[in-house]
Amino acid sequence: MGKKTQANVNKNKEKRNARKQEQRRIADGMSSVNSANKLKDLATLCKELLVYRNNELEVEMYIQRVTELDKNVLQWAIDLTERNMKHLYETCAWGWNRDRKVEEMTDEGAWYLVAREKKGTLLAFSHFRFDMDFGDPVLYCYEVQVEAEGRRRGLGQRVLSVLEKLADATRMRCVRLTALTHNPSASAFFRACGYSLDETSPGKDEAAHYEILSKLTENQQGGDATQETCPLSDGMKAVQVGNPQ
Ligand SMILES: CC(C)(COP(=O)(O)OP(=O)(O)OC[C@H]1O[C@@H](n2cnc3c(N)ncnc32)[C@H](O)[C@@H]1OP(=O)(O)O)[C@@H](O)C(=O)NCCC(=O)NCCS
């Protein structure tokens, strides 16, 4: 039995404080995730980004929970994912399993951002969720898929901008996603949009066929910005329901 020195007492106190701080950080994160998932209308948080025009395109976007999504739109999203991704899944350890993909895409926590041309043609979508991931509150982008004829017109980038705005307004730490390392166009796209290797990504020595990328929300990019010092955006205040805080 060692003697209880002042240095030991201080060290234990520091450890206890650090543990308490971490518990509070996780509880705050869970509270933000729960609040985000209870929101009725995410569009009010990002409405200035939901119309996208350039020389060739006039696109409108809307956001719905999977449970509200039109069945034909959901079917189109599943088919587009299969057309875009099947061959990439088949050439890695994941393999392609349509039923498993459908199960993931219809999880009750799934939100959808859908982009369609003014005349009605569906062009792009993202499946995303507000969730805790490795102790962080994140907007996890499960899917961003653009029809071949809609690519290289800035639409994918706009879809990510909407997700980033939503993540910021709902006090998430970042937008996080999983990308296949043998999908070079996606890798170039995400990097061009400011995404970089996340701390939770497998190390190079693990030889994984995927990597985790992320981009911090604006409220986190300030450096020390913590959830306590980062107030809710006005938009979120306006539509928030039942914030347990
Ligand atoms: C990857 C994808 C989402 C990009 O969408 P997009 O609408 O074509 O992308 P954007 O037009 O917004 O591109 C923004 C920037 O990203 C980069 N980029 C996009 N596609 C690229 C490609 N194929 N090769 C290299 N860079 C690319 C460019 O810098 C581009 O800017 P620029 O066109 O001015 O040079 C789209 O190609 C796609 O749906 N691919 C198939 C599915 C997929 O791989 N999804 C991602 C994994 S879940």
Coordinates of C-alpha atoms and ligand atoms in Angstrom, one line a residue:
M1 CA 0.0 0.0 0.0
G2 CA 1.6 3.2 -1.1
K3 CA 1.3 6.5 0.7
K4 CA -1.4 8.9 -0.5
T5 CA 0.6 11.8 -1.8
Q6 CA -0.8 15.2 -2.9
A7 CA 0.4 14.5 -6.4
N8 CA -1.6 11.2 -6.5
V9 CA -4.7 12.9 -5.1
N10 CA -4.4 15.6 -7.9
K11 CA -3.9 13.0 -10.6
N12 CA -7.0 11.1 -9.5
K13 CA -9.0 14.3 -9.4
E14 CA -7.9 15.1 -12.9
K15 CA -8.8 11.7 -14.1
R16 CA -12.3 11.9 -12.5
N17 CA -12.8 15.4 -14.1
A18 CA -11.8 14.2 -17.5
R19 CA -14.2 11.2 -17.2
K20 CA -17.0 13.5 -16.2
Q21 CA -16.3 15.9 -19.0
E22 CA -16.3 13.0 -21.5
Q23 CA -19.6 11.7 -20.1
R24 CA -21.1 15.2 -20.4
R25 CA -19.8 15.5 -24.0
I26 CA -21.4 12.2 -25.0
A27 CA -24.7 13.1 -23.2
D28 CA -24.8 16.5 -25.0
G29 CA -24.1 14.7 -28.3
M30 CA -26.9 12.3 -27.7
S31 CA -29.3 15.1 -26.9
S32 CA -28.4 16.9 -30.1
V33 CA -28.9 13.7 -32.1
N34 CA -32.3 13.0 -30.4
S35 CA -33.4 16.6 -31.1
A36 CA -32.4 16.5 -34.7
N37 CA -34.3 13.2 -35.3
K38 CA -37.4 14.8 -33.8
L39 CA -37.4 17.7 -36.2
K40 CA -40.5 17.9 -38.3
D41 CA -39.1 20.0 -41.2
L42 CA -35.4 20.0 -42.0
A43 CA -36.0 22.1 -45.1
T44 CA -36.4 25.3 -43.0
L45 CA -32.8 24.9 -41.8
C46 CA -31.3 25.0 -45.3
K47 CA -34.1 26.4 -47.7
E48 CA -31.7 28.8 -49.5
L49 CA -29.7 25.8 -50.7
L50 CA -32.6 23.7 -51.9
V51 CA -32.9 25.2 -55.4
Y52 CA -29.9 24.7 -57.6
R53 CA -29.6 26.4 -61.0
N54 CA -26.7 26.6 -63.5
N55 CA -26.7 27.0 -67.3
E56 CA -28.0 23.6 -67.9
L57 CA -30.0 22.6 -64.8
E58 CA -32.8 23.8 -62.7
V59 CA -33.1 21.5 -59.7
E60 CA -35.3 21.4 -56.7
M61 CA -34.5 19.4 -53.6
Y62 CA -36.7 18.2 -50.7
I63 CA -36.0 16.3 -47.5
Q64 CA -38.1 13.5 -46.0
R65 CA -37.8 10.6 -43.6
V66 CA -37.8 7.3 -45.3
T67 CA -41.3 6.6 -43.7
E68 CA -42.7 9.6 -45.6
L69 CA -40.9 9.0 -48.9
D70 CA -43.0 8.1 -52.0
K71 CA -42.5 4.3 -52.6
N72 CA -41.6 5.0 -56.3
V73 CA -38.9 7.5 -55.3
L74 CA -37.5 5.0 -52.8
Q75 CA -37.5 2.3 -55.5
W76 CA -35.6 4.7 -57.8
A77 CA -33.1 5.4 -55.1
I78 CA -32.5 1.7 -54.5
D79 CA -32.2 1.0 -58.2
L80 CA -29.8 4.0 -58.8
T81 CA -27.6 2.7 -55.9
E82 CA -27.5 -0.7 -57.4
R83 CA -26.6 0.7 -60.9
N84 CA -23.9 2.9 -59.5
M85 CA -22.4 0.7 -56.8
K86 CA -23.0 -3.0 -57.4
H87 CA -19.8 -3.5 -59.4
L88 CA -17.8 -1.6 -56.8
Y89 CA -19.2 -3.7 -53.9
E90 CA -18.6 -6.9 -55.9
T91 CA -14.9 -6.2 -56.3
C92 CA -14.3 -5.9 -52.5
A93 CA -14.9 -8.0 -49.4
W94 CA -18.4 -6.5 -48.9
G95 CA -19.9 -8.1 -52.0
W96 CA -23.3 -6.9 -53.3
N97 CA -26.3 -8.0 -51.4
R98 CA -29.4 -6.2 -52.5
D99 CA -31.6 -7.3 -49.6
R100 CA -29.0 -6.0 -47.1
K101 CA -28.8 -2.7 -49.0
V102 CA -32.6 -2.4 -49.0
E103 CA -32.7 -3.1 -45.2
E104 CA -30.0 -0.4 -44.7
M105 CA -31.8 2.1 -46.9
T106 CA -35.2 1.6 -45.2
D107 CA -34.0 1.7 -41.6
E108 CA -36.4 3.9 -39.7
G109 CA -33.6 6.4 -38.9
A110 CA -33.0 7.1 -42.6
W111 CA -33.5 10.6 -44.0
Y112 CA -33.6 11.3 -47.7
L113 CA -32.5 14.4 -49.6
V114 CA -33.9 14.1 -53.2
A115 CA -33.0 16.3 -56.1
R116 CA -35.2 16.5 -59.2
E117 CA -35.3 18.6 -62.3
K118 CA -38.1 21.1 -62.4
K119 CA -39.7 19.0 -65.1
G120 CA -39.8 16.1 -62.7
T121 CA -36.8 13.9 -63.6
L122 CA -35.1 12.5 -60.5
L123 CA -31.4 13.2 -60.6
A124 CA -29.7 12.6 -57.3
F125 CA -30.3 11.7 -53.7
S126 CA -28.6 11.3 -50.4
H127 CA -29.5 8.9 -47.6
F128 CA -28.3 10.3 -44.3
R129 CA -28.8 9.9 -40.6
F130 CA -28.2 11.8 -37.4
D131 CA -26.4 9.4 -35.1
M132 CA -23.8 8.9 -32.5
D133 CA -20.6 7.4 -34.0
F134 CA -17.5 6.7 -32.0
G135 CA -18.9 9.0 -29.3
D136 CA -19.5 11.9 -31.7
P137 CA -22.8 13.3 -32.8
V138 CA -22.6 13.2 -36.6
L139 CA -24.6 13.5 -39.7
Y140 CA -23.6 10.2 -41.4
C141 CA -23.9 10.3 -45.1
Y142 CA -24.7 6.7 -46.1
E143 CA -25.2 7.4 -49.8
V144 CA -24.8 10.2 -52.3
Q145 CA -25.8 9.1 -55.7
V146 CA -26.2 11.1 -58.9
E147 CA -27.6 9.8 -62.2
A148 CA -25.0 9.6 -65.0
E149 CA -26.6 12.4 -67.0
G150 CA -26.5 14.8 -64.0
R151 CA -22.8 14.5 -63.1
R152 CA -20.1 17.1 -63.2
R153 CA -22.6 19.9 -62.9
G154 CA -22.0 20.7 -59.3
L155 CA -25.1 18.8 -58.1
G156 CA -23.2 16.3 -55.9
Q157 CA -21.3 19.2 -54.3
R158 CA -24.6 21.0 -53.6
V159 CA -26.1 17.9 -52.0
L160 CA -23.1 17.8 -49.6
S161 CA -23.5 21.5 -48.9
V162 CA -27.1 20.9 -47.8
L163 CA -25.9 18.0 -45.5
E164 CA -23.2 20.3 -44.0
K165 CA -25.7 23.0 -43.4
L166 CA -28.0 20.6 -41.6
A167 CA -25.2 19.1 -39.6
D168 CA -24.1 22.6 -38.4
A169 CA -27.7 23.7 -37.6
T170 CA -28.4 20.6 -35.5
R171 CA -25.1 20.8 -33.6
M172 CA -23.4 17.7 -35.1
R173 CA -19.6 17.5 -34.9
C174 CA -19.2 16.7 -38.6
V175 CA -20.5 15.1 -41.7
R176 CA -18.9 11.6 -41.8
L177 CA -19.0 9.0 -44.5
T178 CA -17.5 5.7 -45.7
A179 CA -15.9 5.6 -49.1
L180 CA -14.5 2.7 -51.0
T181 CA -10.8 3.2 -51.7
H182 CA -11.2 1.7 -55.2
N183 CA -13.7 4.4 -56.2
P184 CA -11.3 7.1 -57.4
S185 CA -14.0 9.4 -58.8
A186 CA -15.8 9.5 -55.4
S187 CA -12.4 10.0 -53.7
A188 CA -11.6 13.0 -56.0
F189 CA -15.2 14.3 -55.5
F190 CA -15.1 14.2 -51.6
R191 CA -11.7 15.7 -51.4
A192 CA -12.7 18.5 -53.9
C193 CA -15.6 19.2 -51.5
G194 CA -13.2 19.5 -48.5
Y195 CA -13.4 16.1 -46.9
S196 CA -10.4 14.4 -45.4
L197 CA -9.4 11.3 -43.6
D198 CA -11.3 10.9 -40.3
E199 CA -9.6 9.9 -37.1
T200 CA -11.8 6.8 -37.1
S201 CA -10.6 5.6 -40.5
P202 CA -8.7 2.3 -40.5
G203 CA -4.9 2.7 -40.6
K204 CA -3.0 2.1 -43.8
D205 CA -1.5 -1.1 -42.3
E206 CA -5.0 -2.6 -41.9
A207 CA -5.3 -2.7 -45.7
A208 CA -9.0 -2.0 -45.6
H209 CA -11.0 -1.5 -48.9
Y210 CA -12.7 1.5 -47.4
E211 CA -11.9 4.7 -45.6
I212 CA -13.8 7.1 -43.4
L213 CA -13.9 10.7 -44.5
S214 CA -15.3 13.7 -42.7
K215 CA -15.7 17.5 -42.7
L216 CA -16.1 19.4 -39.4
T217 CA -19.2 21.6 -39.1
E218 CA -18.6 25.3 -39.1
N219 CA -19.3 25.5 -35.4
Q220 CA -16.5 23.0 -34.8
Q221 CA -14.0 24.6 -37.3
G222 CA -13.5 27.5 -34.9
G223 CA -10.9 25.4 -33.1
D224 CA -12.0 25.2 -29.4
A225 CA -15.7 25.6 -30.2
T226 CA -17.6 23.3 -27.9
Q227 CA -21.3 22.5 -27.8
E228 CA -21.8 24.8 -24.8
T229 CA -20.3 27.8 -26.6
C230 CA -22.1 27.0 -29.8
P231 CA -25.7 28.2 -29.7
L232 CA -28.5 26.7 -31.8
S233 CA -28.9 28.4 -35.2
D234 CA -31.9 30.6 -35.5
G235 CA -33.4 28.1 -38.0
M236 CA -33.2 25.3 -35.5
K237 CA -34.7 27.4 -32.7
A238 CA -37.6 28.0 -35.0
V239 CA -38.5 24.4 -35.7
Q240 CA -37.1 22.5 -32.8
V241 CA -39.5 20.2 -31.1
G242 CA -39.1 18.8 -27.6
N243 CA -35.5 19.5 -27.0
P244 CA -34.8 17.6 -23.8
Q245 CA -32.1 20.0 -22.7
Ligands
LIG1 C1 -19.3 10.9 -57.0 C2 -20.5 11.7 -57.5 C3 -21.5 11.7 -56.3 C4 -20.1 13.2 -57.8 O1 -21.3 13.9 -58.1 P1 -21.2 15.1 -59.2 O2 -22.5 15.8 -59.2 O3 -20.8 14.5 -60.5 O4 -20.0 16.0 -58.6 P2 -19.8 17.6 -58.8 O5 -20.2 18.0 -60.2 O6 -20.5 18.3 -57.7 O7 -18.3 17.7 -58.6 C5 -17.6 18.6 -57.7 C6 -16.1 18.4 -57.9 O8 -15.7 17.1 -57.5 C7 -14.7 16.6 -58.3 N1 -15.2 15.5 -59.1 C8 -16.5 15.0 -59.2 N2 -16.5 13.9 -60.0 C9 -15.2 13.6 -60.3 C10 -14.7 12.6 -61.1 N3 -15.4 11.6 -61.7 N4 -13.3 12.6 -61.3 C11 -12.5 13.5 -60.7 N5 -13.0 14.6 -59.9 C12 -14.4 14.6 -59.8 C13 -14.3 17.7 -59.3 O9 -13.3 18.5 -58.7 C14 -15.7 18.5 -59.3 O10 -15.5 19.9 -59.7 P3 -15.4 20.2 -61.3 O11 -16.5 19.5 -62.0 O12 -15.6 21.7 -61.3 O13 -14.0 19.8 -61.7 C15 -21.2 11.1 -58.7 O14 -20.2 11.0 -59.7 C16 -21.8 9.7 -58.5 O15 -23.0 9.6 -58.2 N6 -21.0 8.7 -58.8 C17 -21.5 7.3 -58.6 C18 -21.8 6.9 -57.2 C19 -20.7 7.2 -56.2 O16 -19.6 6.9 -56.4 N7 -21.1 7.8 -55.1 C20 -20.2 8.2 -54.0 C21 -20.0 7.1 -53.1 S1 -21.4 6.8 -52.0

